[in-house]
Amino acid sequence: MSNGGPWGGGGGGGDDRDDDREDKRPGQRRPGEGGQIPEIEEFMRKGSEQLKVLMGGKGGGNRPNRPNGGGGGGKSPFPAKTAVVIGLVALVAIWLGSSLYKVNPEERSVELMFGRYYATKGPGLNLAPWPFITYSKVPVTREQTVDIGSGRAGTNDTGLMLTGDQNIVDLEFQVVWNISDPAKYLFNLGDPQDTIRAVSESAMRDIIARSNLAPILSTARGEIAGDLRSAVQNTLDSYDAGINIVRVNFNRADPPREVIDSFREVQAAQQERDRLEKEADAYANKVTAGARGEAAQVKEEAEGYRAQIVNAAEGDAARFNSILTEYEKAPEVTKRRMFYETMGKLLQNVDKVVVDTKDGNGGVVPYLPLDQLRKNSSSTSNTNSTANTGGSN
């Protein structure tokens, strides 16, 4: 067969592949080539030869009869030293591109040298010479959350906890945290979310087990949230976790769903009981205060009466002693004086008429004023009845 084939194949004689080729006309496909046309094969071959020339090699190979070319090798359009310099510059550029990195303001980077901790870098453009130093960027200011009791973490995330008074409460709370030490965060915790979840749930169960149900449902939520934050933070600090607990959001505290209706009825009954107890206490305080006031008033009146009687007795005794002293000095004068004083007191309120008959004028006819006596008796009876009515009231 001829040395030159219809697709430009050729080359030295004695090539066994030429014997196996079938004689095909130009433009036809060869078997087993998958429909590739000769022009595309030629284009690919020329491209590979040009690539060899650019890389400093020689083209042509052992095909002296190629179309549009001889058997001699071509020269590279660039000298060998220039190609080496360009290659080195390209390698340096690639190395710098792999070593320089940017850290955002909300991030910190932890650099590792041969897998060991090397340094923590702040925001900006940093250099980590690859492959000796690698880095990991960590968001330190972003607040992350762990929800407990919402059911999002699976069937075990129920939030049911036992209180100190043997009741069950259904809690839902959220732990908000961020990263305080990136190196500790990366090296000391395998799964931060699960660690915070486990620590928070354990601390909450401990706090709830020491509390009663009523304060948990009403007034103690803020205090429980503060105690939980302190407990979780202390535990994570003991782990060197590099995590800061920002706050705890106490979202919900309810009885279990199965008994919530009955629990509300019990709560309503307790509130009604408390209301009645407060009303009874108020009435008792009112009555007690009134009784105490009346008792104090009676006691004061008794004290006043006692003081009055004692003072009157002491005054009478003193007056009697003074009269006795005067009587011992002048008995007759003292007797007459005492007689006149006594008669003055007795006759002071007596309605009397004195008729002087010393001169013998007996012409005065005694007159008995019956109408005046009747009037005086009626007024006296009215006065007594009024006094009796006032005393009965």
CSV table of C-alpha atoms in Angstrom, one decimal:
chain,number,residue,atom,x,y,z
A,1,MET,CA,0.0,0.0,0.0
A,2,SER,CA,1.1,3.6,-0.5
A,3,ASN,CA,2.8,5.5,2.3
A,4,GLY,CA,0.5,8.5,2.2
A,5,GLY,CA,-3.1,7.8,3.1
A,6,PRO,CA,-6.1,9.9,2.1
A,7,TRP,CA,-6.1,11.6,5.6
A,8,GLY,CA,-2.5,12.7,5.6
A,9,GLY,CA,-1.2,9.7,7.4
A,10,GLY,CA,2.1,8.6,6.2
A,11,GLY,CA,5.4,8.2,7.6
A,12,GLY,CA,8.2,5.8,7.3
A,13,GLY,CA,7.8,2.5,5.5
A,14,GLY,CA,7.2,-0.7,7.1
A,15,ASP,CA,4.5,0.6,9.4
A,16,ASP,CA,2.2,-2.4,10.2
A,17,ARG,CA,-0.8,-0.1,10.9
A,18,ASP,CA,-0.9,0.9,7.2
A,19,ASP,CA,-1.6,-2.7,6.3
A,20,ASP,CA,-4.6,-2.9,8.6
A,21,ARG,CA,-6.3,0.3,7.2
A,22,GLU,CA,-9.0,-0.1,4.7
A,23,ASP,CA,-8.9,1.8,1.5
A,24,LYS,CA,-11.4,4.6,2.0
A,25,ARG,CA,-12.2,7.6,0.0
A,26,PRO,CA,-11.5,11.1,1.3
A,27,GLY,CA,-14.5,12.4,3.3
A,28,GLN,CA,-15.6,8.9,4.5
A,29,ARG,CA,-15.5,7.8,8.1
A,30,ARG,CA,-13.2,5.1,9.4
A,31,PRO,CA,-14.6,2.3,11.4
A,32,GLY,CA,-14.4,2.7,15.2
A,33,GLU,CA,-13.8,6.5,15.2
A,34,GLY,CA,-17.3,7.4,16.3
A,35,GLY,CA,-18.1,9.7,13.4
A,36,GLN,CA,-15.0,12.0,13.8
A,37,ILE,CA,-14.2,13.8,10.5
A,38,PRO,CA,-10.6,14.2,9.3
A,39,GLU,CA,-10.6,18.0,9.6
A,40,ILE,CA,-11.3,17.8,13.4
A,41,GLU,CA,-8.5,15.2,13.9
A,42,GLU,CA,-6.1,17.4,12.0
A,43,PHE,CA,-7.0,20.4,14.0
A,44,MET,CA,-6.5,18.5,17.3
A,45,ARG,CA,-3.1,17.2,16.2
A,46,LYS,CA,-1.9,20.7,15.2
A,47,GLY,CA,-3.0,22.1,18.5
A,48,SER,CA,-1.1,19.5,20.4
A,49,GLU,CA,2.1,20.2,18.4
A,50,GLN,CA,1.8,23.9,19.0
A,51,LEU,CA,1.4,23.3,22.7
A,52,LYS,CA,4.6,21.2,22.6
A,53,VAL,CA,6.4,24.0,20.9
A,54,LEU,CA,5.3,26.6,23.5
A,55,MET,CA,6.5,24.3,26.3
A,56,GLY,CA,10.0,24.2,24.7
A,57,GLY,CA,9.7,20.8,22.9
A,58,LYS,CA,10.0,19.9,19.2
A,59,GLY,CA,7.2,19.1,16.9
A,60,GLY,CA,6.9,16.9,13.9
A,61,GLY,CA,7.7,13.5,15.5
A,62,ASN,CA,8.2,10.7,13.0
A,63,ARG,CA,5.7,12.0,10.5
A,64,PRO,CA,7.7,13.7,7.7
A,65,ASN,CA,4.8,13.6,5.2
A,66,ARG,CA,2.3,15.7,7.4
A,67,PRO,CA,0.4,18.2,5.3
A,68,ASN,CA,1.6,21.7,5.6
A,69,GLY,CA,4.8,20.8,7.5
A,70,GLY,CA,8.0,19.0,7.2
A,71,GLY,CA,9.7,16.6,9.5
A,72,GLY,CA,11.9,19.2,11.3
A,73,GLY,CA,11.1,20.5,14.8
A,74,GLY,CA,10.1,24.2,15.3
A,75,LYS,CA,11.4,26.6,17.9
A,76,SER,CA,9.6,28.2,20.9
A,77,PRO,CA,8.5,31.8,20.4
A,78,PHE,CA,9.9,32.5,24.0
A,79,PRO,CA,13.4,31.8,25.3
A,80,ALA,CA,13.6,29.0,27.9
A,81,LYS,CA,14.6,31.4,30.7
A,82,THR,CA,11.7,33.7,30.1
A,83,ALA,CA,9.3,30.8,30.2
A,84,VAL,CA,10.8,29.7,33.5
A,85,VAL,CA,10.4,33.2,35.0
A,86,ILE,CA,6.8,33.4,33.8
A,87,GLY,CA,6.1,30.0,35.3
A,88,LEU,CA,7.7,31.1,38.6
A,89,VAL,CA,5.6,34.3,38.6
A,90,ALA,CA,2.5,32.3,37.9
A,91,LEU,CA,3.3,29.9,40.8
A,92,VAL,CA,3.9,32.9,43.2
A,93,ALA,CA,0.6,34.4,42.1
A,94,ILE,CA,-1.2,31.1,42.7
A,95,TRP,CA,0.6,30.8,46.1
A,96,LEU,CA,-0.4,34.3,47.2
A,97,GLY,CA,-4.0,33.7,46.1
A,98,SER,CA,-4.0,30.6,48.3
A,99,SER,CA,-2.3,32.3,51.2
A,100,LEU,CA,-4.1,35.7,51.4
A,101,TYR,CA,-7.6,35.8,52.8
A,102,LYS,CA,-10.0,38.4,54.2
A,103,VAL,CA,-11.7,38.3,57.6
A,104,ASN,CA,-14.9,40.3,57.9
A,105,PRO,CA,-15.6,42.5,61.0
A,106,GLU,CA,-18.0,40.0,62.5
A,107,GLU,CA,-15.5,37.1,62.2
A,108,ARG,CA,-12.2,35.9,63.6
A,109,SER,CA,-9.8,33.5,62.0
A,110,VAL,CA,-7.9,30.7,63.8
A,111,GLU,CA,-4.6,29.7,62.0
A,112,LEU,CA,-3.1,26.3,62.3
A,113,MET,CA,0.5,25.4,61.6
A,114,PHE,CA,0.8,21.7,60.6
A,115,GLY,CA,-2.5,21.1,62.3
A,116,ARG,CA,-1.7,22.8,65.6
A,117,TYR,CA,-3.0,26.1,66.9
A,118,TYR,CA,-0.8,29.0,65.8
A,119,ALA,CA,-2.7,32.3,66.2
A,120,THR,CA,-6.0,34.1,66.1
A,121,LYS,CA,-6.3,36.9,63.6
A,122,GLY,CA,-8.8,39.8,63.6
A,123,PRO,CA,-10.7,41.5,60.8
A,124,GLY,CA,-8.9,42.6,57.6
A,125,LEU,CA,-6.5,41.1,55.1
A,126,ASN,CA,-4.3,38.3,56.6
A,127,LEU,CA,-1.5,36.1,55.3
A,128,ALA,CA,-1.4,32.3,56.0
A,129,PRO,CA,1.5,30.8,54.0
A,130,TRP,CA,0.0,27.7,52.3
A,131,PRO,CA,0.5,24.8,52.8
A,132,PHE,CA,2.3,25.3,56.1
A,133,ILE,CA,-0.5,27.4,57.7
A,134,THR,CA,-4.2,26.8,57.3
A,135,TYR,CA,-7.1,28.8,58.8
A,136,SER,CA,-10.7,28.6,59.8
A,137,LYS,CA,-13.0,31.6,60.0
A,138,VAL,CA,-15.5,31.8,62.9
A,139,PRO,CA,-18.4,34.2,63.3
A,140,VAL,CA,-17.9,35.7,66.9
A,141,THR,CA,-20.5,38.4,67.0
A,142,ARG,CA,-23.4,36.6,65.4
A,143,GLU,CA,-26.0,35.5,68.0
A,144,GLN,CA,-27.0,31.8,67.7
A,145,THR,CA,-29.9,30.1,69.3
A,146,VAL,CA,-30.8,26.7,70.8
A,147,ASP,CA,-34.5,26.0,71.2
A,148,ILE,CA,-35.5,23.5,73.9
A,149,GLY,CA,-39.0,22.2,74.4
A,150,SER,CA,-40.3,23.3,71.0
A,151,GLY,CA,-40.2,19.8,69.5
A,152,ARG,CA,-37.9,20.8,66.7
A,153,ALA,CA,-35.0,18.7,67.8
A,154,GLY,CA,-37.0,15.4,67.6
A,155,THR,CA,-39.3,13.4,69.7
A,156,ASN,CA,-37.1,13.7,72.8
A,157,ASP,CA,-37.4,17.5,72.8
A,158,THR,CA,-40.6,17.5,74.8
A,159,GLY,CA,-39.9,20.1,77.6
A,160,LEU,CA,-41.8,18.1,80.2
A,161,MET,CA,-40.1,18.5,83.7
A,162,LEU,CA,-40.9,17.5,87.2
A,163,THR,CA,-41.3,20.3,89.8
A,164,GLY,CA,-40.5,20.3,93.5
A,165,ASP,CA,-44.1,19.8,94.5
A,166,GLN,CA,-44.5,16.7,92.4
A,167,ASN,CA,-46.2,18.4,89.4
A,168,ILE,CA,-45.3,18.3,85.7
A,169,VAL,CA,-44.8,21.5,83.7
A,170,ASP,CA,-44.3,21.9,80.0
A,171,LEU,CA,-41.5,24.4,79.3
A,172,GLU,CA,-40.2,26.0,76.1
A,173,PHE,CA,-37.2,28.3,76.3
A,174,GLN,CA,-34.4,29.6,74.1
A,175,VAL,CA,-30.7,29.9,74.8
A,176,VAL,CA,-29.0,32.7,72.9
A,177,TRP,CA,-25.2,32.4,72.6
A,178,ASN,CA,-22.1,33.6,70.7
A,179,ILE,CA,-18.4,32.7,70.5
A,180,SER,CA,-16.1,34.4,73.0
A,181,ASP,CA,-12.9,32.4,72.2
A,182,PRO,CA,-12.6,31.0,68.7
A,183,ALA,CA,-9.7,28.7,69.5
A,184,LYS,CA,-11.4,27.0,72.4
A,185,TYR,CA,-14.6,26.8,70.4
A,186,LEU,CA,-12.9,24.9,67.6
A,187,PHE,CA,-10.7,22.6,69.6
A,188,ASN,CA,-12.7,21.8,72.8
A,189,LEU,CA,-16.2,21.1,71.4
A,190,GLY,CA,-17.2,18.5,68.9
A,191,ASP,CA,-20.8,19.6,68.5
A,192,PRO,CA,-21.5,23.0,70.2
A,193,GLN,CA,-25.3,22.9,69.5
A,194,ASP,CA,-25.7,19.5,71.1
A,195,THR,CA,-23.5,20.5,74.0
A,196,ILE,CA,-25.4,23.6,74.8
A,197,ARG,CA,-28.7,21.8,74.5
A,198,ALA,CA,-27.6,19.0,76.9
A,199,VAL,CA,-26.1,21.5,79.4
A,200,SER,CA,-29.2,23.8,79.3
A,201,GLU,CA,-31.7,21.1,79.6
A,202,SER,CA,-29.9,19.5,82.6
A,203,ALA,CA,-29.5,22.9,84.4
A,204,MET,CA,-33.2,23.7,83.8
A,205,ARG,CA,-34.3,20.3,85.2
A,206,ASP,CA,-32.3,20.9,88.3
A,207,ILE,CA,-33.8,24.4,88.8
A,208,ILE,CA,-37.4,23.2,88.2
A,209,ALA,CA,-36.9,20.3,90.6
A,210,ARG,CA,-36.2,22.9,93.3
A,211,SER,CA,-39.2,25.1,92.5
A,212,ASN,CA,-42.9,24.8,93.0
A,213,LEU,CA,-45.4,24.9,90.1
A,214,ALA,CA,-47.3,28.1,91.0
A,215,PRO,CA,-44.3,30.4,90.9
A,216,ILE,CA,-43.1,28.8,87.7
A,217,LEU,CA,-46.3,29.6,86.0
A,218,SER,CA,-46.7,33.2,87.3
A,219,THR,CA,-43.9,35.3,88.9
A,220,ALA,CA,-40.6,33.3,88.9
A,221,ARG,CA,-39.9,33.2,85.2
A,222,GLY,CA,-37.4,36.0,85.2
A,223,GLU,CA,-35.6,34.6,88.2
A,224,ILE,CA,-35.4,31.1,86.7
A,225,ALA,CA,-34.0,32.5,83.4
A,226,GLY,CA,-31.3,34.3,85.3
A,227,ASP,CA,-30.4,31.2,87.3
A,228,LEU,CA,-30.3,29.1,84.1
A,229,ARG,CA,-28.0,31.5,82.3
A,230,SER,CA,-25.5,31.5,85.3
A,231,ALA,CA,-25.6,27.7,85.6
A,232,VAL,CA,-25.1,27.1,81.8
A,233,GLN,CA,-22.3,29.7,81.6
A,234,ASN,CA,-20.4,28.1,84.6
A,235,THR,CA,-20.7,24.7,83.1
A,236,LEU,CA,-19.4,25.8,79.7
A,237,ASP,CA,-16.6,27.7,81.3
A,238,SER,CA,-15.5,24.5,83.1
A,239,TYR,CA,-15.4,22.8,79.7
A,240,ASP,CA,-13.3,25.7,78.2
A,241,ALA,CA,-15.9,25.9,75.5
A,242,GLY,CA,-15.2,29.5,74.4
A,243,ILE,CA,-18.9,30.2,74.4
A,244,ASN,CA,-20.7,33.2,76.0
A,245,ILE,CA,-24.4,32.8,77.0
A,246,VAL,CA,-26.0,36.1,76.0
A,247,ARG,CA,-29.5,35.6,77.5
A,248,VAL,CA,-32.2,33.0,78.1
A,249,ASN,CA,-35.7,33.6,76.6
A,250,PHE,CA,-38.4,32.0,78.7
A,251,ASN,CA,-41.1,31.5,76.0
A,252,ARG,CA,-43.7,29.3,77.7
A,253,ALA,CA,-44.5,27.5,80.9
A,254,ASP,CA,-47.8,25.5,80.9
A,255,PRO,CA,-49.2,22.3,82.3
A,256,PRO,CA,-49.2,19.3,80.1
A,257,ARG,CA,-51.7,19.4,77.2
A,258,GLU,CA,-53.6,16.3,78.5
A,259,VAL,CA,-54.5,18.0,81.8
A,260,ILE,CA,-54.5,21.7,80.9
A,261,ASP,CA,-58.3,22.1,81.1
A,262,SER,CA,-58.5,20.5,84.5
A,263,PHE,CA,-55.6,22.5,85.6
A,264,ARG,CA,-57.3,25.7,84.6
A,265,GLU,CA,-60.4,24.7,86.6
A,266,VAL,CA,-58.2,24.1,89.6
A,267,GLN,CA,-56.5,27.4,89.1
A,268,ALA,CA,-59.9,29.1,88.9
A,269,ALA,CA,-61.0,27.4,92.1
A,270,GLN,CA,-57.8,28.4,93.8
A,271,GLN,CA,-58.2,32.0,92.8
A,272,GLU,CA,-61.8,32.0,94.0
A,273,ARG,CA,-60.6,30.5,97.3
A,274,ASP,CA,-57.9,33.1,97.6
A,275,ARG,CA,-60.5,35.8,96.9
A,276,LEU,CA,-62.8,34.6,99.6
A,277,GLU,CA,-60.0,34.2,102.1
A,278,LYS,CA,-58.9,37.8,101.4
A,279,GLU,CA,-62.5,39.0,101.9
A,280,ALA,CA,-62.8,37.0,105.2
A,281,ASP,CA,-59.4,38.4,106.3
A,282,ALA,CA,-60.6,41.9,105.5
A,283,TYR,CA,-63.8,41.5,107.5
A,284,ALA,CA,-62.0,39.9,110.4
A,285,ASN,CA,-59.5,42.8,110.4
A,286,LYS,CA,-62.4,45.3,110.4
A,287,VAL,CA,-64.3,43.6,113.2
A,288,THR,CA,-61.1,43.0,115.2
A,289,ALA,CA,-60.1,46.6,114.8
A,290,GLY,CA,-63.6,47.8,115.8
A,291,ALA,CA,-63.6,45.6,118.9
A,292,ARG,CA,-60.1,46.7,119.8
A,293,GLY,CA,-61.2,50.3,119.5
A,294,GLU,CA,-64.2,49.8,121.6
A,295,ALA,CA,-62.2,47.9,124.2
A,296,ALA,CA,-59.7,50.7,124.3
A,297,GLN,CA,-62.5,53.3,124.6
A,298,VAL,CA,-64.1,51.4,127.5
A,299,LYS,CA,-60.7,51.0,129.1
A,300,GLU,CA,-60.0,54.7,128.8
A,301,GLU,CA,-63.4,55.5,130.2
A,302,ALA,CA,-62.8,53.1,133.1
A,303,GLU,CA,-59.4,54.7,133.8
A,304,GLY,CA,-61.0,58.1,133.7
A,305,TYR,CA,-63.8,57.1,136.1
A,306,ARG,CA,-61.3,55.5,138.4
A,307,ALA,CA,-59.2,58.6,138.4
A,308,GLN,CA,-62.2,60.7,139.0
A,309,ILE,CA,-63.4,58.6,141.9
A,310,VAL,CA,-59.9,58.4,143.4
A,311,ASN,CA,-59.4,62.1,143.0
A,312,ALA,CA,-62.8,62.9,144.5
A,313,ALA,CA,-62.2,60.5,147.4
A,314,GLU,CA,-58.8,62.1,148.0
A,315,GLY,CA,-60.4,65.5,147.8
A,316,ASP,CA,-63.1,64.6,150.3
A,317,ALA,CA,-60.5,63.1,152.6
A,318,ALA,CA,-58.4,66.2,152.4
A,319,ARG,CA,-61.4,68.4,153.0
A,320,PHE,CA,-62.5,66.2,156.0
A,321,ASN,CA,-59.0,66.5,157.4
A,322,SER,CA,-59.0,70.2,157.0
A,323,ILE,CA,-62.5,70.5,158.7
A,324,LEU,CA,-61.3,68.1,161.5
A,325,THR,CA,-58.4,70.4,162.1
A,326,GLU,CA,-60.7,73.4,162.3
A,327,TYR,CA,-63.2,71.5,164.5
A,328,GLU,CA,-60.5,70.7,166.9
A,329,LYS,CA,-59.6,74.3,167.2
A,330,ALA,CA,-63.2,75.7,167.4
A,331,PRO,CA,-65.9,73.0,167.7
A,332,GLU,CA,-69.0,75.3,168.0
A,333,VAL,CA,-68.1,77.5,165.2
A,334,THR,CA,-67.3,74.5,163.0
A,335,LYS,CA,-70.6,72.8,163.9
A,336,ARG,CA,-72.6,75.9,163.0
A,337,ARG,CA,-70.7,76.4,159.8
A,338,MET,CA,-71.3,72.8,158.8
A,339,PHE,CA,-75.0,73.1,159.7
A,340,TYR,CA,-75.4,76.2,157.5
A,341,GLU,CA,-73.6,74.6,154.6
A,342,THR,CA,-75.6,71.4,154.8
A,343,MET,CA,-78.9,73.3,155.0
A,344,GLY,CA,-77.9,75.5,152.1
A,345,LYS,CA,-77.3,72.5,149.9
A,346,LEU,CA,-80.6,70.8,151.0
A,347,LEU,CA,-82.8,73.9,150.5
A,348,GLN,CA,-81.1,75.1,147.3
A,349,ASN,CA,-83.4,73.2,145.0
A,350,VAL,CA,-86.5,73.3,147.1
A,351,ASP,CA,-89.5,75.4,145.9
A,352,LYS,CA,-90.4,77.2,149.1
A,353,VAL,CA,-92.3,80.2,150.3
A,354,VAL,CA,-91.4,81.9,153.6
A,355,VAL,CA,-94.3,83.8,155.4
A,356,ASP,CA,-93.3,86.0,158.2
A,357,THR,CA,-96.0,86.0,161.0
A,358,LYS,CA,-93.9,87.5,163.7
A,359,ASP,CA,-95.9,90.8,163.7
A,360,GLY,CA,-99.1,88.9,164.3
A,361,ASN,CA,-100.5,89.6,160.8
A,362,GLY,CA,-102.6,86.5,160.5
A,363,GLY,CA,-104.8,87.9,157.8
A,364,VAL,CA,-103.0,85.9,155.1
A,365,VAL,CA,-105.1,83.0,154.0
A,366,PRO,CA,-103.1,79.9,153.2
A,367,TYR,CA,-103.3,79.1,149.5
A,368,LEU,CA,-102.6,75.8,148.0
A,369,PRO,CA,-101.6,76.1,144.2
A,370,LEU,CA,-103.0,72.9,142.9
A,371,ASP,CA,-102.6,73.9,139.3
A,372,GLN,CA,-98.9,74.6,139.7
A,373,LEU,CA,-98.4,71.4,141.6
A,374,ARG,CA,-100.2,69.4,138.8
A,375,LYS,CA,-98.1,71.1,136.2
A,376,ASN,CA,-94.9,70.4,138.1
A,377,SER,CA,-95.9,66.7,138.5
A,378,SER,CA,-96.6,66.3,134.8
A,379,SER,CA,-93.4,67.9,133.7
A,380,THR,CA,-91.5,65.7,136.1
A,381,SER,CA,-93.1,62.6,134.7
A,382,ASN,CA,-92.3,63.7,131.1
A,383,THR,CA,-88.7,64.3,132.1
A,384,ASN,CA,-88.4,60.8,133.7
A,385,SER,CA,-89.9,59.1,130.6
A,386,THR,CA,-87.5,60.9,128.3
A,387,ALA,CA,-84.5,60.0,130.4
A,388,ASN,CA,-85.6,56.3,130.5
A,389,THR,CA,-86.0,56.3,126.6
A,390,GLY,CA,-82.6,57.7,126.1
A,391,GLY,CA,-81.0,55.3,128.5
A,392,SER,CA,-82.7,52.3,126.7
A,393,ASN,CA,-81.2,53.5,123.4
